[in-house]
């Protein structure tokens, strides 16, 4: 058996949308961290950090 296996699941529509949103935020977060000179105003990783700090 290999080290990795592919598993397929069927998610409810709402759960799928939330998971896709989290994945999209993470992708943007990674691209923002790898490109610190990126001047776009949309920085989800920073807004998430601020939300966690303000709680």
PDB file of N, CA and C in Angstrom:
ATOM      1  N   UNK A   1       0.843  -1.184   0.000  1.00  0.00           N
ATOM      2  CA  UNK A   1       0.000   0.000   0.000  1.00  0.00           C
ATOM      3  C   UNK A   1       0.891   1.251   0.000  1.00  0.00           C
ATOM      4  N   UNK A   2       0.500   2.258  -0.753  1.00  0.00           N
ATOM      5  CA  UNK A   2       1.290   3.484  -0.842  1.00  0.00           C
ATOM      6  C   UNK A   2       1.091   4.360   0.395  1.00  0.00           C
ATOM      7  N   UNK A   3       1.958   5.371   0.528  1.00  0.00           N
ATOM      8  CA  UNK A   3       1.874   6.280   1.672  1.00  0.00           C
ATOM      9  C   UNK A   3       0.647   7.181   1.613  1.00  0.00           C
ATOM     10  N   UNK A   4       0.174   7.452   0.415  1.00  0.00           N
ATOM     11  CA  UNK A   4      -0.991   8.329   0.296  1.00  0.00           C
ATOM     12  C   UNK A   4      -2.104   7.606  -0.451  1.00  0.00           C
ATOM     13  N   UNK A   5      -3.309   7.894  -0.049  1.00  0.00           N
ATOM     14  CA  UNK A   5      -4.480   7.311  -0.691  1.00  0.00           C
ATOM     15  C   UNK A   5      -5.475   8.419  -0.969  1.00  0.00           C
ATOM     16  N   UNK A   6      -6.230   8.261  -2.017  1.00  0.00           N
ATOM     17  CA  UNK A   6      -7.256   9.248  -2.357  1.00  0.00           C
ATOM     18  C   UNK A   6      -8.594   8.755  -1.826  1.00  0.00           C
ATOM     19  N   UNK A   7      -9.277   9.617  -1.124  1.00  0.00           N
ATOM     20  CA  UNK A   7     -10.584   9.282  -0.570  1.00  0.00           C
ATOM     21  C   UNK A   7     -11.595  10.276  -1.126  1.00  0.00           C
ATOM     22  N   UNK A   8     -12.696   9.783  -1.629  1.00  0.00           N
ATOM     23  CA  UNK A   8     -13.753  10.650  -2.147  1.00  0.00           C
ATOM     24  C   UNK A   8     -14.929  10.640  -1.180  1.00  0.00           C
ATOM     25  N   UNK A   9     -15.450  11.823  -0.908  1.00  0.00           N
ATOM     26  CA  UNK A   9     -16.626  11.944  -0.047  1.00  0.00           C
ATOM     27  C   UNK A   9     -17.620  12.899  -0.693  1.00  0.00           C
ATOM     28  N   UNK A  10     -18.871  12.752  -0.335  1.00  0.00           N
ATOM     29  CA  UNK A  10     -19.911  13.666  -0.802  1.00  0.00           C
ATOM     30  C   UNK A  10     -20.309  14.527   0.393  1.00  0.00           C
ATOM     31  N   UNK A  11     -20.150  15.840   0.237  1.00  0.00           N
ATOM     32  CA  UNK A  11     -20.467  16.771   1.316  1.00  0.00           C
ATOM     33  C   UNK A  11     -21.797  17.465   1.044  1.00  0.00           C
ATOM     34  N   UNK A  12     -22.508  17.835   2.096  1.00  0.00           N
ATOM     35  CA  UNK A  12     -23.688  18.688   1.902  1.00  0.00           C
ATOM     36  C   UNK A  12     -23.248  20.002   1.251  1.00  0.00           C
ATOM     37  N   UNK A  13     -24.121  20.614   0.500  1.00  0.00           N
ATOM     38  CA  UNK A  13     -23.782  21.826  -0.250  1.00  0.00           C
ATOM     39  C   UNK A  13     -23.177  22.908   0.634  1.00  0.00           C
ATOM     40  N   UNK A  14     -23.766  23.170   1.794  1.00  0.00           N
ATOM     41  CA  UNK A  14     -23.262  24.227   2.673  1.00  0.00           C
ATOM     42  C   UNK A  14     -21.860  23.903   3.179  1.00  0.00           C
ATOM     43  N   UNK A  15     -21.634  22.664   3.568  1.00  0.00           N
ATOM     44  CA  UNK A  15     -20.310  22.263   4.056  1.00  0.00           C
ATOM     45  C   UNK A  15     -19.276  22.393   2.943  1.00  0.00           C
ATOM     46  N   UNK A  16     -19.660  22.034   1.724  1.00  0.00           N
ATOM     47  CA  UNK A  16     -18.746  22.141   0.587  1.00  0.00           C
ATOM     48  C   UNK A  16     -18.364  23.599   0.344  1.00  0.00           C
ATOM     49  N   UNK A  17     -19.351  24.501   0.390  1.00  0.00           N
ATOM     50  CA  UNK A  17     -19.077  25.925   0.179  1.00  0.00           C
ATOM     51  C   UNK A  17     -18.139  26.467   1.255  1.00  0.00           C
ATOM     52  N   UNK A  18     -18.366  26.080   2.504  1.00  0.00           N
ATOM     53  CA  UNK A  18     -17.520  26.559   3.597  1.00  0.00           C
ATOM     54  C   UNK A  18     -16.097  26.032   3.459  1.00  0.00           C
ATOM     55  N   UNK A  19     -15.960  24.771   3.062  1.00  0.00           N
ATOM     56  CA  UNK A  19     -14.636  24.191   2.878  1.00  0.00           C
ATOM     57  C   UNK A  19     -13.898  24.872   1.730  1.00  0.00           C
ATOM     58  N   UNK A  20     -14.597  25.133   0.622  1.00  0.00           N
ATOM     59  CA  UNK A  20     -13.979  25.828  -0.507  1.00  0.00           C
ATOM     60  C   UNK A  20     -13.539  27.233  -0.104  1.00  0.00           C
ATOM     61  N   UNK A  21     -14.339  27.908   0.710  1.00  0.00           N
ATOM     62  CA  UNK A  21     -13.999  29.257   1.171  1.00  0.00           C
ATOM     63  C   UNK A  21     -12.729  29.224   2.022  1.00  0.00           C
ATOM     64  N   UNK A  22     -12.651  28.246   2.930  1.00  0.00           N
ATOM     65  CA  UNK A  22     -11.454  28.114   3.764  1.00  0.00           C
ATOM     66  C   UNK A  22     -10.223  27.824   2.919  1.00  0.00           C
ATOM     67  N   UNK A  23     -10.372  26.949   1.928  1.00  0.00           N
ATOM     68  CA  UNK A  23      -9.245  26.619   1.054  1.00  0.00           C
ATOM     69  C   UNK A  23      -8.801  27.849   0.272  1.00  0.00           C
ATOM     70  N   UNK A  24      -9.756  28.636  -0.216  1.00  0.00           N
ATOM     71  CA  UNK A  24      -9.437  29.840  -0.977  1.00  0.00           C
ATOM     72  C   UNK A  24      -8.703  30.847  -0.096  1.00  0.00           C
ATOM     73  N   UNK A  25      -9.159  31.020   1.142  1.00  0.00           N
ATOM     74  CA  UNK A  25      -8.496  31.938   2.068  1.00  0.00           C
ATOM     75  C   UNK A  25      -7.074  31.466   2.334  1.00  0.00           C
ATOM     76  N   UNK A  26      -6.893  30.176   2.534  1.00  0.00           N
ATOM     77  CA  UNK A  26      -5.561  29.633   2.807  1.00  0.00           C
ATOM     78  C   UNK A  26      -4.642  29.830   1.611  1.00  0.00           C
ATOM     79  N   UNK A  27      -5.141  29.618   0.392  1.00  0.00           N
ATOM     80  CA  UNK A  27      -4.322  29.819  -0.808  1.00  0.00           C
ATOM     81  C   UNK A  27      -3.864  31.265  -0.893  1.00  0.00           C
ATOM     82  N   UNK A  28      -4.787  32.203  -0.647  1.00  0.00           N
ATOM     83  CA  UNK A  28      -4.430  33.623  -0.707  1.00  0.00           C
ATOM     84  C   UNK A  28      -3.455  33.970   0.404  1.00  0.00           C
ATOM     85  N   UNK A  29      -3.629  33.360   1.554  1.00  0.00           N
ATOM     86  CA  UNK A  29      -2.739  33.601   2.683  1.00  0.00           C
ATOM     87  C   UNK A  29      -1.325  33.163   2.338  1.00  0.00           C
ATOM     88  N   UNK A  30      -1.204  31.984   1.745  1.00  0.00           N
ATOM     89  CA  UNK A  30       0.110  31.469   1.361  1.00  0.00           C
ATOM     90  C   UNK A  30       0.726  32.369   0.299  1.00  0.00           C
ATOM     91  N   UNK A  31      -0.052  32.806  -0.695  1.00  0.00           N
ATOM     92  CA  UNK A  31       0.503  33.651  -1.746  1.00  0.00           C
ATOM     93  C   UNK A  31       0.896  35.017  -1.182  1.00  0.00           C
ATOM     94  N   UNK A  32       0.155  35.541  -0.219  1.00  0.00           N
ATOM     95  CA  UNK A  32       0.510  36.818   0.398  1.00  0.00           C
ATOM     96  C   UNK A  32       1.808  36.702   1.189  1.00  0.00           C
ATOM     97  N   UNK A  33       1.995  35.593   1.884  1.00  0.00           N
ATOM     98  CA  UNK A  33       3.208  35.420   2.672  1.00  0.00           C
ATOM     99  C   UNK A  33       4.423  35.217   1.783  1.00  0.00           C
ATOM    100  N   UNK A  34       4.243  34.573   0.629  1.00  0.00           N
ATOM    101  CA  UNK A  34       5.375  34.327  -0.254  1.00  0.00           C
ATOM    102  C   UNK A  34       5.696  35.559  -1.100  1.00  0.00           C
ATOM    103  N   UNK A  35       4.762  36.499  -1.187  1.00  0.00           N
ATOM    104  CA  UNK A  35       4.974  37.725  -1.951  1.00  0.00           C
ATOM    105  C   UNK A  35       4.721  38.936  -1.050  1.00  0.00           C
ATOM    106  N   UNK A  36       5.647  39.243  -0.146  1.00  0.00           N
ATOM    107  CA  UNK A  36       5.414  40.339   0.799  1.00  0.00           C
ATOM    108  C   UNK A  36       5.266  41.705   0.135  1.00  0.00           C
ATOM    109  N   UNK A  37       5.739  41.855  -1.103  1.00  0.00           N
ATOM    110  CA  UNK A  37       5.607  43.143  -1.781  1.00  0.00           C
ATOM    111  C   UNK A  37       4.258  43.277  -2.477  1.00  0.00           C
ATOM    112  N   UNK A  38       3.401  42.286  -2.326  1.00  0.00           N
ATOM    113  CA  UNK A  38       2.064  42.317  -2.921  1.00  0.00           C
ATOM    114  C   UNK A  38       1.285  43.483  -2.310  1.00  0.00           C
ATOM    115  N   UNK A  39       0.825  44.407  -3.149  1.00  0.00           N
ATOM    116  CA  UNK A  39       0.181  45.613  -2.626  1.00  0.00           C
ATOM    117  C   UNK A  39      -1.335  45.554  -2.698  1.00  0.00           C
ATOM    118  N   UNK A  40      -1.920  44.383  -2.953  1.00  0.00           N
ATOM    119  CA  UNK A  40      -3.380  44.287  -2.988  1.00  0.00           C
ATOM    120  C   UNK A  40      -3.955  44.615  -1.615  1.00  0.00           C
ATOM    121  N   UNK A  41      -5.128  45.234  -1.612  1.00  0.00           N
ATOM    122  CA  UNK A  41      -5.761  45.559  -0.339  1.00  0.00           C
ATOM    123  C   UNK A  41      -6.408  44.358   0.323  1.00  0.00           C
ATOM    124  N   UNK A  42      -6.691  43.329  -0.427  1.00  0.00           N
ATOM    125  CA  UNK A  42      -7.381  42.145   0.103  1.00  0.00           C
ATOM    126  C   UNK A  42      -6.368  41.205   0.747  1.00  0.00           C
ATOM    127  N   UNK A  43      -6.306  41.235   2.051  1.00  0.00           N
ATOM    128  CA  UNK A  43      -5.361  40.386   2.782  1.00  0.00           C
ATOM    129  C   UNK A  43      -6.117  39.578   3.825  1.00  0.00           C
ATOM    130  N   UNK A  44      -6.731  38.469   3.429  1.00  0.00           N
ATOM    131  CA  UNK A  44      -7.552  37.706   4.377  1.00  0.00           C
ATOM    132  C   UNK A  44      -6.769  37.177   5.568  1.00  0.00           C
ATOM    133  N   UNK A  45      -5.501  36.837   5.375  1.00  0.00           N
ATOM    134  CA  UNK A  45      -4.741  36.284   6.495  1.00  0.00           C
ATOM    135  C   UNK A  45      -4.582  37.323   7.604  1.00  0.00           C
ATOM    136  N   UNK A  46      -4.422  38.598   7.228  1.00  0.00           N
ATOM    137  CA  UNK A  46      -4.298  39.637   8.249  1.00  0.00           C
ATOM    138  C   UNK A  46      -5.621  39.870   8.959  1.00  0.00           C
ATOM    139  N   UNK A  47      -6.724  39.883   8.206  1.00  0.00           N
ATOM    140  CA  UNK A  47      -8.018  40.121   8.841  1.00  0.00           C
ATOM    141  C   UNK A  47      -8.375  38.975   9.776  1.00  0.00           C
ATOM    142  N   UNK A  48      -7.990  37.767   9.432  1.00  0.00           N
ATOM    143  CA  UNK A  48      -8.243  36.623  10.313  1.00  0.00           C
ATOM    144  C   UNK A  48      -7.430  36.776  11.590  1.00  0.00           C
ATOM    145  N   UNK A  49      -6.170  37.146  11.462  1.00  0.00           N
ATOM    146  CA  UNK A  49      -5.327  37.331  12.648  1.00  0.00           C
ATOM    147  C   UNK A  49      -5.889  38.433  13.548  1.00  0.00           C
ATOM    148  N   UNK A  50      -6.344  39.532  12.945  1.00  0.00           N
ATOM    149  CA  UNK A  50      -6.904  40.624  13.733  1.00  0.00           C
ATOM    150  C   UNK A  50      -8.168  40.184  14.454  1.00  0.00           C
ATOM    151  N   UNK A  51      -8.989  39.384  13.796  1.00  0.00           N
ATOM    152  CA  UNK A  51     -10.212  38.877  14.417  1.00  0.00           C
ATOM    153  C   UNK A  51      -9.870  38.028  15.631  1.00  0.00           C
ATOM    154  N   UNK A  52      -8.854  37.190  15.501  1.00  0.00           N
ATOM    155  CA  UNK A  52      -8.469  36.328  16.614  1.00  0.00           C
ATOM    156  C   UNK A  52      -7.898  37.150  17.767  1.00  0.00           C
ATOM    157  N   UNK A  53      -7.159  38.193  17.461  1.00  0.00           N
ATOM    158  CA  UNK A  53      -6.559  39.036  18.501  1.00  0.00           C
ATOM    159  C   UNK A  53      -7.644  39.818  19.241  1.00  0.00           C
ATOM    160  N   UNK A  54      -8.660  40.294  18.502  1.00  0.00           N
ATOM    161  CA  UNK A  54      -9.698  41.129  19.097  1.00  0.00           C
ATOM    162  C   UNK A  54     -10.698  40.363  19.953  1.00  0.00           C
ATOM    163  N   UNK A  55     -10.672  39.049  19.914  1.00  0.00           N
ATOM    164  CA  UNK A  55     -11.638  38.262  20.697  1.00  0.00           C
ATOM    165  C   UNK A  55     -11.290  38.264  22.157  1.00  0.00           C
TER     166      UNK A  55
END
